[in-house]
C-alpha angles and dihedrals in degrees: 000000000000097000089062091052105031140042103226117213121185122211134187116201136167112266134211118277117256107226133179092014105112114220096016092112129034102236116358138007086233093066115129111243128202126219122213113210133182121204118201111199117184113243088216113061137166112261112246098022109233116239089237093060108126131233116213122219111196133194123193132217123269112277094009118108116240090236089067090079097061093105090052091054090049092056094040088055091049094047093049092046091051088056094046097257131126134188130207098228146314118247118197126174135186103269102304137093118260137206127262097243110134093008114112116194142285094072123190119196121212118181143156134217111323088009088063090062090051094049093045092052090047089054090048092050094043104025095177097046102081116046093200136004126210112197119196108202091319122202097234111139140145090228136020111269128220088260088071096036129114101245115102130295091022124121098265096054092038091056093047099043101039118111113254107181125069132174092242143345094271092055091048090053093047091051089059098041094106093047091050098040093113096043124112107262091236090057091048090055091050093047090052089050100043105020095066133050136194123264139269104068135159088266094046106027095171128067117235114257115270094023116157107230090211091054102032128199117263138223134176117288088222106041117238089238091058089048091048091050091053093052097042105041113135087229087071085084094045124121090237093062094046092046091087089065094046092049099047091109086062095053104125106190119077108263134209109201113200117192136180111229089217096046119119089230125086140178137208134205131041101255112196098333093121088064094047091249099113128048126183123209122188119201103208096212097030123123124192090283097048094133089070096036100050105021096166097051092045092053092045 
């Protein structure tokens, strides 16, 4: 597991303000926000570290905790080591961009789903910041697809209507067993650990009757209402969000576009493949969440 391979350092840093997005903050759009970041530094490094050694910036999918990708980093480390490559560290934050402090170039970005949109727009804003981007079934589209629509069982209604209180952690895990049946077992364990939190919370300040204090009731770490808000924001239709799709021909860093053949997302166009700057990889059995279903093949 990751602790045997990486030294994990946690950082808290000030984040960008969220403005002109009603409901994103409790009181004012001027509220100061904090960013939680984990830095995974390999215990085994080349000595001395070559100047060309990459740093990886990662972005996770919407509603999935960043810790869920630990098995992927384990296998990425192994695959690179087998091919004689090393990296300085992996930096992954909770759904927000982060500064460059402590990150020598070259920088490689790896991101999934909604995180792919974030990373692509970062590369469009700062075209010489990332050296390479690896996009895992990214949500980059000119229009909103049925997968993000409002008709059941689409993401918006799923987020709003899903249960979010369980008598204990074991029951919460059992309730999601069917949904997670194709996941890598390591990712399931991490989701059970980081995807749920003990009651009480600000949303549910009282414990359900009959709760065993030694085996407390559970709720979602990210509340379903926060998840619903993210999926249903009016800004989902805004020009700014779709701009990543329109500007893909202007993406400067080389890009590796990984897709699941069974994902509900799709892309069109060839990008910069004629110049050797874009490569597409299809995982035949991969759904939209293939990075946590088939960790080894994704890393390979």
